[in-house]
mmCIF file of C-alpha atoms in Angstrom:
data_model
loop_
_atom_site.group_PDB
_atom_site.id
_atom_site.type_symbol
_atom_site.label_atom_id
_atom_site.label_comp_id
_atom_site.label_asym_id
_atom_site.label_seq_id
_atom_site.Cartn_x
_atom_site.Cartn_y
_atom_site.Cartn_z
ATOM 1 C CA UNK A 99 132.310 98.520 83.853
ATOM 2 C CA UNK A 100 135.004 99.577 86.334
ATOM 3 C CA UNK A 101 135.295 98.151 89.684
ATOM 4 C CA UNK A 102 133.773 100.928 91.436
ATOM 5 C CA UNK A 103 130.661 100.758 89.628
ATOM 6 C CA UNK A 104 130.113 97.504 90.292
ATOM 7 C CA UNK A 105 130.007 98.146 94.061
ATOM 8 C CA UNK A 106 127.253 100.560 93.571
ATOM 9 C CA UNK A 107 123.528 99.125 93.148
ATOM 10 C CA UNK A 108 122.455 99.350 89.797
ATOM 11 C CA UNK A 109 119.986 101.917 90.412
ATOM 12 C CA UNK A 110 122.439 104.393 91.748
ATOM 13 C CA UNK A 111 125.163 103.949 88.693
ATOM 14 C CA UNK A 112 124.259 106.978 87.028
ATOM 15 C CA UNK A 113 125.034 108.897 90.166
ATOM 16 C CA UNK A 114 128.571 107.729 90.066
ATOM 17 C CA UNK A 115 128.865 109.788 86.999
ATOM 18 C CA UNK A 116 127.369 112.840 88.426
ATOM 19 C CA UNK A 117 129.334 112.364 91.493
ATOM 20 C CA UNK A 118 132.732 112.713 89.753
ATOM 21 C CA UNK A 119 131.801 115.656 87.840
ATOM 22 C CA UNK A 120 131.967 118.322 90.845
ATOM 23 C CA UNK A 121 135.829 117.141 91.277
ATOM 24 C CA UNK A 122 136.571 117.972 87.671
ATOM 25 C CA UNK A 123 137.850 121.301 86.446
ATOM 26 C CA UNK A 124 135.080 124.152 85.805
ATOM 27 C CA UNK A 125 134.635 124.928 82.227
ATOM 28 C CA UNK A 126 132.290 128.013 82.774
ATOM 29 C CA UNK A 127 133.674 131.411 81.679
ATOM 30 C CA UNK A 128 132.231 133.978 83.724
ATOM 31 C CA UNK A 129 131.572 136.268 81.105
ATOM 32 C CA UNK A 130 130.614 139.743 82.158
ATOM 33 C CA UNK A 131 133.863 139.641 84.237
ATOM 34 C CA UNK A 132 136.035 137.866 81.943
ATOM 35 C CA UNK A 133 136.443 136.885 78.351
ATOM 36 C CA UNK A 134 137.633 134.025 76.617
ATOM 37 C CA UNK A 135 140.573 134.688 74.392
ATOM 38 C CA UNK A 136 139.391 135.153 70.829
ATOM 39 C CA UNK A 137 140.994 132.755 68.394
ATOM 40 C CA UNK A 138 143.527 134.757 65.781
ATOM 41 C CA UNK A 139 142.008 136.180 62.643
ATOM 42 C CA UNK A 140 138.556 136.505 64.451
ATOM 43 C CA UNK A 141 136.210 138.983 62.824
ATOM 44 C CA UNK A 142 134.627 141.521 64.841
ATOM 45 C CA UNK A 143 133.532 145.157 64.967
ATOM 46 C CA UNK A 144 135.370 147.213 62.189
ATOM 47 C CA UNK A 145 137.863 149.981 62.711
ATOM 48 C CA UNK A 146 138.915 152.725 60.137
ATOM 49 C CA UNK A 147 142.650 152.868 60.536
ATOM 50 C CA UNK A 148 144.806 155.937 60.267
ATOM 51 C CA UNK A 149 148.445 156.142 58.947
ATOM 52 C CA UNK A 150 151.313 157.092 61.627
ATOM 53 C CA UNK A 151 151.134 160.657 60.615
ATOM 54 C CA UNK A 152 147.205 160.862 61.582
ATOM 55 C CA UNK A 153 146.189 160.751 57.979
ATOM 56 C CA UNK A 154 143.060 158.710 57.076
ATOM 57 C CA UNK A 155 144.076 155.577 55.049
ATOM 58 C CA UNK A 156 140.239 155.578 53.573
ATOM 59 C CA UNK A 157 140.556 157.208 49.991
ATOM 60 C CA UNK A 158 136.768 156.649 49.370
ATOM 61 C CA UNK A 159 137.204 154.111 46.590
ATOM 62 C CA UNK A 160 133.865 152.462 47.544
ATOM 63 C CA UNK A 161 135.658 148.875 46.790
ATOM 64 C CA UNK A 162 134.469 147.576 50.165
ATOM 65 C CA UNK A 163 130.928 148.464 49.577
ATOM 66 C CA UNK A 164 130.879 147.080 45.968
ATOM 67 C CA UNK A 165 132.090 143.654 47.374
ATOM 68 C CA UNK A 166 129.760 143.478 50.612
ATOM 69 C CA UNK A 167 127.490 140.788 50.491
ATOM 70 C CA UNK A 168 124.998 141.995 52.733
ATOM 71 C CA UNK A 169 125.085 145.452 51.121
ATOM 72 C CA UNK A 170 125.816 147.067 54.745
ATOM 73 C CA UNK A 171 128.650 149.520 53.835
ATOM 74 C CA UNK A 172 127.542 153.094 52.591
ATOM 75 C CA UNK A 173 130.598 155.190 51.303
ATOM 76 C CA UNK A 174 131.061 158.379 49.568
ATOM 77 C CA UNK A 175 134.247 159.555 48.602
ATOM 78 C CA UNK A 176 135.275 163.550 48.046
ATOM 79 C CA UNK A 177 138.029 165.459 46.814
ATOM 80 C CA UNK A 178 140.446 166.438 49.470
ATOM 81 C CA UNK A 179 140.670 170.063 50.457
ATOM 82 C CA UNK A 180 144.086 171.237 49.022
ATOM 83 C CA UNK A 181 144.640 173.164 52.120
ATOM 84 C CA UNK A 182 143.598 170.466 54.840
ATOM 85 C CA UNK A 183 143.908 167.105 53.197
ATOM 86 C CA UNK A 184 142.169 164.520 55.100
ATOM 87 C CA UNK A 185 144.155 161.590 53.362
ATOM 88 C CA UNK A 186 147.332 161.224 51.521
ATOM 89 C CA UNK A 187 145.958 161.038 47.875
ATOM 90 C CA UNK A 188 143.428 162.711 45.803
ATOM 91 C CA UNK A 189 140.322 161.612 47.400
ATOM 92 C CA UNK A 190 138.979 160.447 50.704
ATOM 93 C CA UNK A 191 136.242 158.881 52.488
ATOM 94 C CA UNK A 192 133.756 161.474 52.869
ATOM 95 C CA UNK A 193 131.005 159.425 54.383
ATOM 96 C CA UNK A 194 131.522 156.096 55.747
ATOM 97 C CA UNK A 195 128.558 154.051 57.320
ATOM 98 C CA UNK A 196 128.293 150.331 58.457
ATOM 99 C CA UNK A 197 124.824 148.895 59.573
ATOM 100 C CA UNK A 198 126.029 146.327 61.950
ATOM 101 C CA UNK A 199 122.750 144.930 62.061
ATOM 102 C CA UNK A 200 123.405 143.769 58.146
ATOM 103 C CA UNK A 201 127.231 143.013 58.610
ATOM 104 C CA UNK A 202 127.910 139.313 58.435
ATOM 105 C CA UNK A 203 131.673 139.812 59.587
ATOM 106 C CA UNK A 204 132.792 137.967 56.451
ATOM 107 C CA UNK A 205 135.704 140.514 56.019
ATOM 108 C CA UNK A 206 135.592 140.697 52.409
ATOM 109 C CA UNK A 207 135.719 144.535 52.614
ATOM 110 C CA UNK A 208 138.942 143.966 54.312
ATOM 111 C CA UNK A 209 140.230 141.923 51.440
ATOM 112 C CA UNK A 210 139.204 144.410 49.132
ATOM 113 C CA UNK A 211 140.548 147.387 50.453
ATOM 114 C CA UNK A 212 143.763 148.755 48.984
ATOM 115 C CA UNK A 213 145.067 150.711 51.716
ATOM 116 C CA UNK A 214 144.407 148.766 54.656
ATOM 117 C CA UNK A 215 142.151 151.335 55.661
ATOM 118 C CA UNK A 216 139.152 149.120 57.222
ATOM 119 C CA UNK A 217 139.943 146.300 59.299
ATOM 120 C CA UNK A 218 138.282 144.164 62.043
ATOM 121 C CA UNK A 219 139.032 144.092 65.477
ATOM 122 C CA UNK A 220 138.317 141.421 67.803
ATOM 123 C CA UNK A 221 135.515 143.188 69.937
ATOM 124 C CA UNK A 222 132.293 141.034 69.360
ATOM 125 C CA UNK A 223 130.269 141.710 72.764
ATOM 126 C CA UNK A 224 128.003 144.501 71.656
ATOM 127 C CA UNK A 225 124.207 144.720 71.341
ATOM 128 C CA UNK A 226 121.655 147.550 70.742
ATOM 129 C CA UNK A 227 118.563 148.796 72.311
ATOM 130 C CA UNK A 228 117.811 150.758 69.252
ATOM 131 C CA UNK A 229 118.166 150.324 65.231
ATOM 132 C CA UNK A 230 119.961 153.763 64.930
ATOM 133 C CA UNK A 231 122.822 152.745 67.351
ATOM 134 C CA UNK A 232 123.810 149.975 65.121
ATOM 135 C CA UNK A 233 124.652 152.313 62.111
ATOM 136 C CA UNK A 234 128.177 153.265 62.768
ATOM 137 C CA UNK A 235 129.380 156.380 61.026
ATOM 138 C CA UNK A 236 132.853 157.469 60.515
ATOM 139 C CA UNK A 237 132.934 159.336 63.712
ATOM 140 C CA UNK A 238 132.487 155.854 65.504
ATOM 141 C CA UNK A 239 134.690 153.571 63.309
ATOM 142 C CA UNK A 240 137.676 155.973 62.912
ATOM 143 C CA UNK A 241 140.420 155.399 65.344
ATOM 144 C CA UNK A 242 140.948 158.388 67.575
ATOM 145 C CA UNK A 243 144.254 160.655 67.766
ATOM 146 C CA UNK A 244 146.051 157.888 69.740
ATOM 147 C CA UNK A 245 145.291 154.926 67.363
ATOM 148 C CA UNK A 246 142.677 153.434 69.728
ATOM 149 C CA UNK A 247 139.572 152.309 68.492
ATOM 150 C CA UNK A 248 136.472 154.440 69.745
ATOM 151 C CA UNK A 249 134.899 152.678 72.681
ATOM 152 C CA UNK A 250 131.028 152.936 72.653
ATOM 153 C CA UNK A 251 128.751 152.699 75.642
ATOM 154 C CA UNK A 252 127.052 149.391 74.161
ATOM 155 C CA UNK A 253 130.239 147.794 73.484
ATOM 156 C CA UNK A 254 132.259 145.802 76.048
ATOM 157 C CA UNK A 255 135.807 146.492 75.766
ATOM 158 C CA UNK A 256 138.278 144.940 78.274
ATOM 159 C CA UNK A 257 141.597 145.967 78.771
ATOM 160 C CA UNK A 258 144.018 144.886 75.933
ATOM 161 C CA UNK A 259 141.225 144.451 73.377
ATOM 162 C CA UNK A 260 142.583 147.460 71.620
ATOM 163 C CA UNK A 261 145.857 145.861 70.452
ATOM 164 C CA UNK A 262 143.585 143.426 68.234
ATOM 165 C CA UNK A 263 142.604 145.525 65.717
ATOM 166 C CA UNK A 264 143.999 144.206 62.295
ATOM 167 C CA UNK A 265 144.497 140.157 62.569
ATOM 168 C CA UNK A 266 143.397 139.051 59.162
ATOM 169 C CA UNK A 267 145.756 141.421 56.905
ATOM 170 C CA UNK A 268 148.803 140.604 58.918
ATOM 171 C CA UNK A 269 148.030 136.880 58.956
ATOM 172 C CA UNK A 270 147.930 136.170 55.317
ATOM 173 C CA UNK A 271 149.718 137.667 52.306
ATOM 174 C CA UNK A 272 148.025 141.007 51.121
ATOM 175 C CA UNK A 273 149.278 140.315 47.513
ATOM 176 C CA UNK A 274 147.637 137.138 47.316
ATOM 177 C CA UNK A 275 150.887 135.368 47.002
ATOM 178 C CA UNK A 276 151.561 132.439 49.406
ATOM 179 C CA UNK A 277 155.594 133.163 49.303
ATOM 180 C CA UNK A 278 155.027 136.470 50.784
ATOM 181 C CA UNK A 279 153.524 135.159 53.975
ATOM 182 C CA UNK A 280 155.378 136.417 57.149
ATOM 183 C CA UNK A 281 156.495 139.436 55.427
ATOM 184 C CA UNK A 282 155.152 143.174 56.273
ATOM 185 C CA UNK A 283 153.514 144.483 53.212
ATOM 186 C CA UNK A 284 151.534 146.885 54.712
ATOM 187 C CA UNK A 285 151.819 150.535 55.878
ATOM 188 C CA UNK A 286 152.057 151.764 59.499
ATOM 189 C CA UNK A 287 149.445 152.548 61.888
ATOM 190 C CA UNK A 288 148.780 155.273 63.893
ATOM 191 C CA UNK A 289 149.810 154.298 67.682
ATOM 192 C CA UNK A 290 151.060 151.043 66.581
ATOM 193 C CA UNK A 291 153.519 151.489 63.947
ATOM 194 C CA UNK A 292 154.485 148.909 61.338
ATOM 195 C CA UNK A 293 152.579 145.772 62.925
ATOM 196 C CA UNK A 294 154.497 142.524 62.939
ATOM 197 C CA UNK A 295 153.057 139.866 60.360
ATOM 198 C CA UNK A 296 151.392 136.875 62.295
ATOM 199 C CA UNK A 297 152.090 133.246 61.267
ATOM 200 C CA UNK A 298 150.431 132.196 58.161
ATOM 201 C CA UNK A 299 147.867 129.700 57.520
ATOM 202 C CA UNK A 300 150.288 127.531 54.881
ATOM 203 C CA UNK A 301 153.095 127.516 57.298
ATOM 204 C CA UNK A 302 153.686 123.848 58.229
ATOM 205 C CA UNK A 303 154.702 124.375 61.722
ATOM 206 C CA UNK A 304 151.402 126.032 62.230
ATOM 207 C CA UNK A 305 151.587 127.922 65.510
ATOM 208 C CA UNK A 306 150.348 131.534 65.647
ATOM 209 C CA UNK A 307 151.513 134.282 67.732
ATOM 210 C CA UNK A 308 149.576 133.656 70.937
ATOM 211 C CA UNK A 309 147.414 136.847 71.743
ATOM 212 C CA UNK A 310 149.377 137.735 75.188
ATOM 213 C CA UNK A 311 152.737 138.222 72.946
ATOM 214 C CA UNK A 312 151.181 140.129 70.169
ATOM 215 C CA UNK A 313 151.618 143.278 71.993
ATOM 216 C CA UNK A 314 151.397 146.505 70.499
ATOM 217 C CA UNK A 315 154.225 149.115 69.749
ATOM 218 C CA UNK A 316 152.584 151.513 72.264
ATOM 219 C CA UNK A 317 153.288 149.163 74.827
ATOM 220 C CA UNK A 318 156.774 148.371 73.751
ATOM 221 C CA UNK A 319 158.078 151.776 73.782
ATOM 222 C CA UNK A 320 155.680 153.254 76.221
ATOM 223 C CA UNK A 321 154.474 156.111 73.831
ATOM 224 C CA UNK A 322 157.795 157.438 73.801
ATOM 225 C CA UNK A 323 158.337 156.782 69.998
ATOM 226 C CA UNK A 324 154.989 157.031 68.468
ATOM 227 C CA UNK A 325 154.819 157.580 64.930
ATOM 228 C CA UNK A 326 158.477 156.900 64.215
ATOM 229 C CA UNK A 327 159.206 154.129 61.724
ATOM 230 C CA UNK A 328 160.770 151.463 63.818
ATOM 231 C CA UNK A 329 162.597 148.267 63.125
ATOM 232 C CA UNK A 330 160.304 145.412 62.670
ATOM 233 C CA UNK A 331 161.541 143.198 65.398
ATOM 234 C CA UNK A 332 159.735 139.790 65.949
ATOM 235 C CA UNK A 333 160.140 137.777 69.305
ATOM 236 C CA UNK A 334 161.990 134.743 69.276
ATOM 237 C CA UNK A 335 160.084 131.784 67.919
ATOM 238 C CA UNK A 336 162.885 129.710 66.537
ATOM 239 C CA UNK A 337 163.779 129.418 62.691
ATOM 240 C CA UNK A 338 161.762 131.393 60.601
ATOM 241 C CA UNK B 70 100.488 169.816 100.066
ATOM 242 C CA UNK B 71 102.950 169.372 97.181
ATOM 243 C CA UNK B 72 102.129 165.381 97.445
ATOM 244 C CA UNK B 73 99.751 164.961 94.492
ATOM 245 C CA UNK B 74 102.260 164.674 92.069
ATOM 246 C CA UNK B 75 104.196 161.759 94.107
ATOM 247 C CA UNK B 76 103.974 158.503 92.283
ATOM 248 C CA UNK B 77 105.438 156.246 94.470
ATOM 249 C CA UNK B 78 105.935 156.299 98.007
ATOM 250 C CA UNK B 79 108.417 153.863 100.253
ATOM 251 C CA UNK B 80 106.452 150.873 100.018
ATOM 252 C CA UNK B 81 105.490 150.644 96.332
ATOM 253 C CA UNK B 82 108.850 151.963 95.373
ATOM 254 C CA UNK B 83 110.527 149.084 97.122
ATOM 255 C CA UNK B 84 107.815 146.557 95.807
ATOM 256 C CA UNK B 85 108.514 147.906 92.386
ATOM 257 C CA UNK B 86 112.094 147.328 92.476
ATOM 258 C CA UNK B 87 111.487 143.782 93.733
ATOM 259 C CA UNK B 88 109.343 143.169 90.981
ATOM 260 C CA UNK B 89 111.729 144.271 88.269
ATOM 261 C CA UNK B 90 114.424 142.316 90.203
ATOM 262 C CA UNK B 91 112.274 138.978 89.991
ATOM 263 C CA UNK B 92 111.519 139.550 86.489
ATOM 264 C CA UNK B 93 115.198 140.093 85.485
ATOM 265 C CA UNK B 94 116.567 137.464 87.517
ATOM 266 C CA UNK B 95 114.487 134.586 85.996
ATOM 267 C CA UNK B 96 113.570 135.651 82.665
ATOM 268 C CA UNK B 97 112.863 132.416 80.880
ATOM 269 C CA UNK B 98 113.341 132.221 77.103
ATOM 270 C CA UNK B 99 110.809 131.020 74.689
ATOM 271 C CA UNK B 100 112.482 128.297 72.336
ATOM 272 C CA UNK B 101 112.271 130.170 68.878
ATOM 273 C CA UNK B 102 115.435 128.571 67.186
ATOM 274 C CA UNK B 103 115.058 129.072 63.632
ATOM 275 C CA UNK B 104 118.486 128.811 61.852
ATOM 276 C CA UNK B 105 122.270 128.621 62.817
ATOM 277 C CA UNK B 106 121.850 131.479 65.601
ATOM 278 C CA UNK B 107 120.029 128.679 67.531
ATOM 279 C CA UNK B 108 123.181 126.677 67.701
ATOM 280 C CA UNK B 109 124.861 129.339 69.280
ATOM 281 C CA UNK B 110 122.147 129.868 71.600
ATOM 282 C CA UNK B 111 122.338 126.322 72.745
ATOM 283 C CA UNK B 112 125.847 126.600 73.346
ATOM 284 C CA UNK B 113 125.148 129.876 75.641
ATOM 285 C CA UNK B 114 122.997 127.398 77.549
ATOM 286 C CA UNK B 115 125.365 124.821 77.917
ATOM 287 C CA UNK B 116 128.301 124.443 80.353
ATOM 288 C CA UNK B 117 130.919 126.544 78.885
ATOM 289 C CA UNK B 118 128.759 129.997 79.015
ATOM 290 C CA UNK B 119 125.895 128.635 81.602
ATOM 291 C CA UNK B 120 122.924 130.853 80.848
ATOM 292 C CA UNK B 121 121.846 129.352 84.350
ATOM 293 C CA UNK B 122 124.075 132.165 86.035
ATOM 294 C CA UNK B 123 121.395 134.612 84.933
ATOM 295 C CA UNK B 124 118.548 132.483 85.500
ATOM 296 C CA UNK B 125 117.672 131.710 82.224
ATOM 297 C CA UNK B 126 118.512 128.240 81.701
ATOM 298 C CA UNK B 127 115.291 126.960 80.919
ATOM 299 C CA UNK B 128 113.887 127.231 77.394
ATOM 300 C CA UNK B 129 110.382 126.844 77.509
ATOM 301 C CA UNK B 130 108.677 125.113 74.417
ATOM 302 C CA UNK B 131 105.312 126.289 75.570
ATOM 303 C CA UNK B 132 105.355 130.080 74.939
ATOM 304 C CA UNK B 133 102.818 130.562 78.080
ATOM 305 C CA UNK B 134 105.645 129.825 80.639
ATOM 306 C CA UNK B 135 108.170 132.124 78.591
ATOM 307 C CA UNK B 136 109.115 135.595 79.278
ATOM 308 C CA UNK B 137 111.924 136.331 76.497
ATOM 309 C CA UNK B 138 111.403 135.374 72.864
ATOM 310 C CA UNK B 139 114.915 135.131 71.905
ATOM 311 C CA UNK B 140 114.480 135.167 67.444
ATOM 312 C CA UNK B 141 117.284 133.184 66.560
ATOM 313 C CA UNK B 142 117.824 133.091 62.751
ATOM 314 C CA UNK B 143 116.083 134.273 59.826
ATOM 315 C CA UNK B 144 112.396 134.631 59.599
ATOM 316 C CA UNK B 145 110.936 133.502 56.318
ATOM 317 C CA UNK B 146 107.464 135.048 55.340
ATOM 318 C CA UNK B 147 105.780 131.960 56.006
ATOM 319 C CA UNK B 148 107.163 131.722 59.485
ATOM 320 C CA UNK B 149 106.106 135.421 60.334
ATOM 321 C CA UNK B 150 102.624 134.400 61.448
ATOM 322 C CA UNK B 151 103.703 131.916 63.362
ATOM 323 C CA UNK B 152 106.098 133.699 65.097
ATOM 324 C CA UNK B 153 103.584 136.220 65.754
ATOM 325 C CA UNK B 154 101.126 133.669 67.042
ATOM 326 C CA UNK B 155 103.864 132.433 69.567
ATOM 327 C CA UNK B 156 104.452 136.243 70.574
ATOM 328 C CA UNK B 157 100.660 136.584 71.463
ATOM 329 C CA UNK B 158 100.452 133.385 73.443
ATOM 330 C CA UNK B 159 103.122 134.596 75.748
ATOM 331 C CA UNK B 160 101.936 136.100 78.788
ATOM 332 C CA UNK B 161 102.688 139.740 79.847
ATOM 333 C CA UNK B 162 105.505 141.129 80.679
ATOM 334 C CA UNK B 163 107.029 139.777 77.585
ATOM 335 C CA UNK B 164 110.194 140.919 75.752
ATOM 336 C CA UNK B 165 111.983 140.023 72.575
ATOM 337 C CA UNK B 166 115.617 139.561 71.643
ATOM 338 C CA UNK B 167 116.394 139.733 67.913
ATOM 339 C CA UNK B 168 119.302 137.567 67.676
ATOM 340 C CA UNK B 169 121.730 137.842 64.642
ATOM 341 C CA UNK B 170 121.529 140.049 61.722
ATOM 342 C CA UNK B 171 119.038 137.896 59.675
ATOM 343 C CA UNK B 172 116.126 138.503 62.601
ATOM 344 C CA UNK B 173 117.349 142.169 63.017
ATOM 345 C CA UNK B 174 117.330 143.186 59.220
ATOM 346 C CA UNK B 175 117.463 140.162 56.946
ATOM 347 C CA UNK B 176 121.019 140.471 56.988
ATOM 348 C CA UNK B 177 122.552 139.333 53.702
ATOM 349 C CA UNK B 178 119.298 137.694 52.593
ATOM 350 C CA UNK B 179 117.804 140.741 51.094
ATOM 351 C CA UNK B 180 115.061 139.077 49.022
ATOM 352 C CA UNK B 181 111.363 138.348 48.808
ATOM 353 C CA UNK B 182 111.478 135.238 51.167
ATOM 354 C CA UNK B 183 112.850 136.666 54.189
ATOM 355 C CA UNK B 184 111.050 139.346 56.413
ATOM 356 C CA UNK B 185 113.522 142.142 56.533
ATOM 357 C CA UNK B 186 113.547 142.486 60.332
ATOM 358 C CA UNK B 187 111.183 140.962 62.862
ATOM 359 C CA UNK B 188 110.520 144.256 64.164
ATOM 360 C CA UNK B 189 107.968 144.467 61.279
ATOM 361 C CA UNK B 190 106.161 141.735 63.213
ATOM 362 C CA UNK B 191 106.675 141.813 67.076
ATOM 363 C CA UNK B 192 108.415 144.716 68.961
ATOM 364 C CA UNK B 193 112.046 144.139 69.720
ATOM 365 C CA UNK B 194 113.620 145.157 72.712
ATOM 366 C CA UNK B 195 117.373 144.315 72.010
ATOM 367 C CA UNK B 196 119.100 143.428 68.968
ATOM 368 C CA UNK B 197 122.239 141.399 68.839
ATOM 369 C CA UNK B 198 124.648 141.766 65.909
ATOM 370 C CA UNK B 199 126.685 139.146 64.427
ATOM 371 C CA UNK B 200 126.271 136.210 61.949
ATOM 372 C CA UNK B 201 125.750 134.469 64.238
ATOM 373 C CA UNK B 202 126.499 136.286 67.302
ATOM 374 C CA UNK B 203 128.491 134.287 69.452
ATOM 375 C CA UNK B 204 127.640 133.222 73.233
ATOM 376 C CA UNK B 205 129.067 136.279 74.612
ATOM 377 C CA UNK B 206 127.300 138.550 72.280
ATOM 378 C CA UNK B 207 124.089 137.014 73.339
ATOM 379 C CA UNK B 208 124.909 137.009 76.856
ATOM 380 C CA UNK B 209 125.540 140.937 76.390
ATOM 381 C CA UNK B 210 122.378 141.270 74.653
ATOM 382 C CA UNK B 211 120.618 139.467 77.593
ATOM 383 C CA UNK B 212 122.287 141.781 80.235
ATOM 384 C CA UNK B 213 121.338 144.833 78.173
ATOM 385 C CA UNK B 214 117.553 143.475 78.223
ATOM 386 C CA UNK B 215 118.035 142.861 82.048
ATOM 387 C CA UNK B 216 119.171 146.512 82.567
ATOM 388 C CA UNK B 217 116.494 147.692 80.378
ATOM 389 C CA UNK B 218 113.920 145.613 82.770
ATOM 390 C CA UNK B 219 115.504 147.066 85.646
ATOM 391 C CA UNK B 220 115.239 150.481 84.663
ATOM 392 C CA UNK B 221 111.950 150.404 82.502
ATOM 393 C CA UNK B 222 108.521 150.703 83.435
ATOM 394 C CA UNK B 223 107.069 147.960 85.397
ATOM 395 C CA UNK B 224 103.866 148.327 82.997
ATOM 396 C CA UNK B 225 103.403 147.479 79.365
ATOM 397 C CA UNK B 226 105.865 149.748 77.365
ATOM 398 C CA UNK B 227 103.984 152.204 75.231
ATOM 399 C CA UNK B 228 104.022 151.824 71.604
ATOM 400 C CA UNK B 229 106.352 154.699 71.035
ATOM 401 C CA UNK B 230 109.399 152.873 72.155
ATOM 402 C CA UNK B 231 111.465 150.872 69.401
ATOM 403 C CA UNK B 232 109.834 148.366 67.572
ATOM 404 C CA UNK B 233 106.850 148.057 65.102
ATOM 405 C CA UNK B 234 104.032 148.413 68.189
ATOM 406 C CA UNK B 235 101.626 146.562 66.357
ATOM 407 C CA UNK B 236 99.089 144.344 68.186
ATOM 408 C CA UNK B 237 97.102 142.305 65.830
ATOM 409 C CA UNK B 238 93.669 140.815 67.138
ATOM 410 C CA UNK B 239 93.204 143.629 69.884
ATOM 411 C CA UNK B 240 90.112 145.447 69.357
ATOM 412 C CA UNK B 241 90.125 149.137 69.033
ATOM 413 C CA UNK B 242 87.778 149.651 72.429
ATOM 414 C CA UNK B 243 90.254 147.831 74.146
ATOM 415 C CA UNK B 244 93.023 149.830 72.920
ATOM 416 C CA UNK B 245 91.658 153.215 74.096
ATOM 417 C CA UNK B 246 91.331 151.808 77.717
ATOM 418 C CA UNK B 247 94.855 150.627 77.689
ATOM 419 C CA UNK B 248 96.966 152.507 80.125
ATOM 420 C CA UNK B 249 99.487 154.629 78.705
ATOM 421 C CA UNK B 250 102.961 154.589 80.481
#
């Protein structure tokens, strides 16, 4: 027992702990006004990405639907119309639906996707008043013409959340080889360009990019050079 | 006179607003944690997120003192009658939040043992997605529910709204007398 507690009568000793607590820093996050920073590689609501020229990345191969353990993805592919192709290939995702009342955010669809078409954002603050709102179709999942994710009325997007739309792919190596961690092996995204790799899990020095420095190409270039292949410049973080 | 269709005057409108405000500001939760979602529900009540800011810090173990039933976790077929009984024991007005994908649709447990959505048993007002939903997602769904209480009808909602709308143990003679809103 500390000296302070010995001065207090025994019946009031419990209040010493209580009396100390108002002077400690407050831990409560005032959620509707502010959000806690999300961890790296957080799994949230999906987005369907597009290439820098505006073409859709999804090729309708249905690998995501096949690997989904909750069977929450429904994809149908169709042949690209020759005069107005949707994706740079033979086929494209004609129908793409995710039921977010089934999705468990395991990210296996992101792992399975051969073109990084589907990634998970860090938006996790959403709830539905009806079941039909929970089924996101392609119109809601696909990023808009600026590469920004759609912001639906039952979702709580804060400024800066839209920069975190493809965390997992950039943190681990898409080829599955640990030695290729930290190398950009993915295609560019509309509005963001070729994104920087994040620090991988097998790196002994450990530290990830903090979320604040993980700024998008859109902010770096202020929209002037959008859609142009830009040198993958990484911030100074010591040896690499 | 043109006043026959007037539903509320100044006094009843103000009273109705006050009742809705009181209901939304102190909607106590029924303690119905079934699985890992309950851990997140406890985390929402703890200091980091602090449901007391919304007047919901008390999770009542007795359904007669609760207003909102947060179904947190997968509901097995054997648990379903218990859940319905707890819902029936709650006093009107009462609301249900289906927390997590397992409670909402069965989630990844698409098998014979799990109820594929608690809205087959009780009428659900708000669905919270996620496996499990984080405390912020739960708070978002609670705020959605508060908005629904504030803007909704003050009396019992009709069965045309989302949810199963089933009321077990209610005689048909009483059902005809119930006021449709």
